GROMACS .gro file of C-alpha atoms in nm:
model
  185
    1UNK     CA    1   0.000   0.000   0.000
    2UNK     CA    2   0.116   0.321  -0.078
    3UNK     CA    3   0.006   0.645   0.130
    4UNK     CA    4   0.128   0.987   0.321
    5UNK     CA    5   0.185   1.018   0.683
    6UNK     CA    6   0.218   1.333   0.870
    7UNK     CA    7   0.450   1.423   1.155
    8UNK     CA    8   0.309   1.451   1.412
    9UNK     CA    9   0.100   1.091   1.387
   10UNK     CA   10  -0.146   0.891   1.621
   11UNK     CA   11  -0.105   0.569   1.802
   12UNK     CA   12  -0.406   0.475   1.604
   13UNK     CA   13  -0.266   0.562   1.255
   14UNK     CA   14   0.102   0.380   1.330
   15UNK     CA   15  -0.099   0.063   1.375
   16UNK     CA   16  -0.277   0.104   1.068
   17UNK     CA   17   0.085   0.048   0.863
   18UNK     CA   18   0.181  -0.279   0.748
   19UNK     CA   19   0.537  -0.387   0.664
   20UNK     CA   20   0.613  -0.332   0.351
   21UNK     CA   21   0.389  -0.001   0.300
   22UNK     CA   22   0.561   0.289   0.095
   23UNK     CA   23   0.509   0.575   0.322
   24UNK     CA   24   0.564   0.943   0.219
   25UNK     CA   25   0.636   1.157   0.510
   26UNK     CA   26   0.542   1.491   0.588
   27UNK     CA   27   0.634   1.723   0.906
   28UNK     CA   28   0.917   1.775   1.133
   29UNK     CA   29   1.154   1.455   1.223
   30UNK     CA   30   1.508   1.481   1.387
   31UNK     CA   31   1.845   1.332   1.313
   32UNK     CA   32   2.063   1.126   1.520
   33UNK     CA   33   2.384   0.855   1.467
   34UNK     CA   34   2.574   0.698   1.681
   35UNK     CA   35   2.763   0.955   1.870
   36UNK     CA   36   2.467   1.180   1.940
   37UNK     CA   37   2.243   0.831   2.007
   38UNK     CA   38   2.525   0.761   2.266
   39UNK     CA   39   2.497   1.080   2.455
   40UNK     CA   40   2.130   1.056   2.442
   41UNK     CA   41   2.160   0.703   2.660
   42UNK     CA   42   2.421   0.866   2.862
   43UNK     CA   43   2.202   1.181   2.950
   44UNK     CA   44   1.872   0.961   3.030
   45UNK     CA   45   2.115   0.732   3.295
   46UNK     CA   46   2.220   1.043   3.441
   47UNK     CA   47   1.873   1.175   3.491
   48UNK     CA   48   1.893   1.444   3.252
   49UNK     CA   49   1.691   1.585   3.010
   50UNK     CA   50   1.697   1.490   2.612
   51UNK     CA   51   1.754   1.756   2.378
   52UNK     CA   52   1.396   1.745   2.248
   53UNK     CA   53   1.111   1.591   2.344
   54UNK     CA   54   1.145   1.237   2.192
   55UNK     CA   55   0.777   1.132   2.309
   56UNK     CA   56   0.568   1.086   1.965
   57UNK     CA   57   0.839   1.195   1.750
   58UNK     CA   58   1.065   1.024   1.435
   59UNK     CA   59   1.464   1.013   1.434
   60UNK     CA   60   1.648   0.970   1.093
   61UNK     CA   61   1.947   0.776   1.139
   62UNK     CA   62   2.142   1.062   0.925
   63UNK     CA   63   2.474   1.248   0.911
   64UNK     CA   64   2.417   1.462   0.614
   65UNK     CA   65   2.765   1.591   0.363
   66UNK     CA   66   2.754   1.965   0.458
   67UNK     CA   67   2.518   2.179   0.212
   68UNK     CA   68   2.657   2.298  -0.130
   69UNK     CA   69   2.510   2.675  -0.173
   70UNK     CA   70   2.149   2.764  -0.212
   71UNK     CA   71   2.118   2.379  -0.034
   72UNK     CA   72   1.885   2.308   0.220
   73UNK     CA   73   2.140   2.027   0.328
   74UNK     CA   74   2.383   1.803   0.188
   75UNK     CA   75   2.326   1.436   0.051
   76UNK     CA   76   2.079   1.256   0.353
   77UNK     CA   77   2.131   0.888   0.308
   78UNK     CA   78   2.027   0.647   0.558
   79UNK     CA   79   2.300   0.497   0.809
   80UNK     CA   80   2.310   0.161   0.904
   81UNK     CA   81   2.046   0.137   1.171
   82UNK     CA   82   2.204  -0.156   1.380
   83UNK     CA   83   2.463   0.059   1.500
   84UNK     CA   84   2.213   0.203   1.703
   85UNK     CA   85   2.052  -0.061   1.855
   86UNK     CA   86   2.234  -0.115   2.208
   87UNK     CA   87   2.064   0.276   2.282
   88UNK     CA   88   1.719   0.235   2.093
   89UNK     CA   89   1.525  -0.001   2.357
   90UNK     CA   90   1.534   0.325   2.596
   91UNK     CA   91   1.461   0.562   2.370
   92UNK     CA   92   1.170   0.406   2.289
   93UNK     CA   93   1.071   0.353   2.623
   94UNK     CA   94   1.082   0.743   2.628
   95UNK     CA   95   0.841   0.767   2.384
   96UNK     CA   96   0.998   0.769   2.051
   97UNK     CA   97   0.802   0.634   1.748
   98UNK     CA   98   0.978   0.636   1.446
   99UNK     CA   99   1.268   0.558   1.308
  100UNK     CA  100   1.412   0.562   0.962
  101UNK     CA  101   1.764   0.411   0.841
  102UNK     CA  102   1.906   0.063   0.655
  103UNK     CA  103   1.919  -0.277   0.777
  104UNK     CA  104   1.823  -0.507   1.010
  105UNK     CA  105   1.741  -0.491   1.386
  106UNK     CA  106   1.812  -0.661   1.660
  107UNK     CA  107   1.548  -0.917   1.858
  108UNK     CA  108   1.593  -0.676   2.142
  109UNK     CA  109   1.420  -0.386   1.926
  110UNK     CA  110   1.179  -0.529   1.747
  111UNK     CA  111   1.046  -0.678   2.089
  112UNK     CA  112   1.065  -0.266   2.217
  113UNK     CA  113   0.921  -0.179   1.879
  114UNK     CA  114   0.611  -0.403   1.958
  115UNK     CA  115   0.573  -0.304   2.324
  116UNK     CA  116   0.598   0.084   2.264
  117UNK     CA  117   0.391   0.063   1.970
  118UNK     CA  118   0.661   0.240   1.719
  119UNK     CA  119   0.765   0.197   1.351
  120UNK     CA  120   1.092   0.150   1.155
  121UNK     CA  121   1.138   0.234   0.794
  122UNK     CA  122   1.386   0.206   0.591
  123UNK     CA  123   1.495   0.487   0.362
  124UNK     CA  124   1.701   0.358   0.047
  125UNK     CA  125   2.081   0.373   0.076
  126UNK     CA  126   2.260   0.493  -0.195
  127UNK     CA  127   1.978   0.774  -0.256
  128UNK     CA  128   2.116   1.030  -0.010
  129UNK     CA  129   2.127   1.342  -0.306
  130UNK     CA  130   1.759   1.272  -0.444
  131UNK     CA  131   1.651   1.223  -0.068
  132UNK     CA  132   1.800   1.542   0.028
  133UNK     CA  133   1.523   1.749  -0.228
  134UNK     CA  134   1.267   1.598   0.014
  135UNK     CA  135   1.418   1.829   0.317
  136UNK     CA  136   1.248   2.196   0.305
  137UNK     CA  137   1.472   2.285   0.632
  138UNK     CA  138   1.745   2.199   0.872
  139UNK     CA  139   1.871   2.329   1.194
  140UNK     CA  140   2.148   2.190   1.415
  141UNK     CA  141   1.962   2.156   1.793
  142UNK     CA  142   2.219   1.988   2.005
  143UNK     CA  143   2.554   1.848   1.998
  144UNK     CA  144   2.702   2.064   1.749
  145UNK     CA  145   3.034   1.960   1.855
  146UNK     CA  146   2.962   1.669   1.690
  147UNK     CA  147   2.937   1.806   1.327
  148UNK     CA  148   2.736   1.580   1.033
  149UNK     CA  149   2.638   1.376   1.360
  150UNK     CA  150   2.483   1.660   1.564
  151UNK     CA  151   2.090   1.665   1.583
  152UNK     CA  152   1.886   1.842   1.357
  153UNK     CA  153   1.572   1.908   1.346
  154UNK     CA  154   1.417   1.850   0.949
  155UNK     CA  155   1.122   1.937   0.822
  156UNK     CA  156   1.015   1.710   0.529
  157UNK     CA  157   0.824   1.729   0.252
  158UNK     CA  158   0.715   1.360   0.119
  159UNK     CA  159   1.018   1.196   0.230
  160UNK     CA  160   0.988   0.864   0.053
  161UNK     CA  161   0.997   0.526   0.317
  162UNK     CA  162   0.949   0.148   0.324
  163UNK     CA  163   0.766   0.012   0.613
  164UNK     CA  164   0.994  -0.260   0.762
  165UNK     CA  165   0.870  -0.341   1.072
  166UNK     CA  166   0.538  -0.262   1.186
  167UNK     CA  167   0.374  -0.236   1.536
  168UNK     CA  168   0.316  -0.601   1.561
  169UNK     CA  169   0.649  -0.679   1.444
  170UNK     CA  170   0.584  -0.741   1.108
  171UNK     CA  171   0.954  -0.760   0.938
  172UNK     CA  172   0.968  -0.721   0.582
  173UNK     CA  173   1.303  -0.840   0.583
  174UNK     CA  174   1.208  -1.142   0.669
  175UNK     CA  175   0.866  -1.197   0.501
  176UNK     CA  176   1.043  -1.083   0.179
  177UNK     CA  177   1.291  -1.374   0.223
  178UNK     CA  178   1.024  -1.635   0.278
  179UNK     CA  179   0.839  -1.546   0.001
  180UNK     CA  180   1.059  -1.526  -0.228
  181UNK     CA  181   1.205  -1.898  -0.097
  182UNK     CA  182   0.803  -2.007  -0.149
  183UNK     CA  183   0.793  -1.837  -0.524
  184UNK     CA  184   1.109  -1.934  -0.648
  185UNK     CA  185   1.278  -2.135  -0.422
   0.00000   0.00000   0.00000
């Protein structure tokens, strides 16, 4: 199924997408990687406060190439998800409820996925220039020390996902395999 989805969403419309939906997302989302993911987890342990309100919102796992002139932002490609799965669990425990990157996840988040009712896409690697047109602004919020890896809020403009695992844990990544084993196995 393909449809739109705008930032901020319900409960009731994340459990109304399937794995392997093509979503086109509208509204504000933030970025985050590893490093800024990491100081996230740290801040939480240490009873501090994030450096936006995480509850109902999206996270891009994104660390842009710096803008060329009259750019919005640089080429946004996807990073590699997995990377930030040792932090995610607690992050969605805060409240978060989307996520976009590449690859699999862990057992550990698609169980948190499930119990906090969230949603991970996948954006398509290797498309990080055309991607990029989809961003209408950017603005470094926190960690700026940390450069392409500081946060950022985005505001998007039909940014072009896959669901990949749904709010039942749905995982295309692995119903794709199986059927294609079925088909043409």
């Amino acid at each position: 199924m393909e449809r739109e989805l705008t930032i901020p969403t319900t409960e009731d419309e994340l459990k109304t997408l399937r794995a392997g939906d093509m979503i086109y997302i509208t509204g504000t989302i933030y970025t985050a990687r590893d490093a800024a993911h990491k100081r996230m987890f740290e801040a939480l342990h240490n009873g501090e406060e994030l450096p936006f309100d995480i509850s109902g919102n999206f996270v891009y796992y994104l660390g842009p190439t710096p803008a060329r002139p009259g750019q919005v932002i640089g080429s946004a490609g996807p990073t590699t998800s997995s990377r930030m799965d040792k932090y995610t669990p607690l992050l969605l425990d805060q409240g978060l409820k989307g996520m976009i990157g590449k690859g699999k996840r862990s057992k550990e988040v698609v169980d948190s996925i499930v119990k906090n009712g969230a949603v991970y896409f996948a954006a398509i690697g290797g498309l990080g220039a055309l991607l990029s047109k989809r961003i209408i602004a950017s603005e470094v919020i926190a960690y700026d020390d940390l450069g392409t890896e500081a946060i950022r809020k985005l505001t998007v403009e039909n940014l072009p996902v896959v669901v990949i695992i749904d709010t039942e844990g749905n995982n295309l990544y692995e119903t794709a395999a199986e059927d294609y084993l079925k088909n043409f196995g």
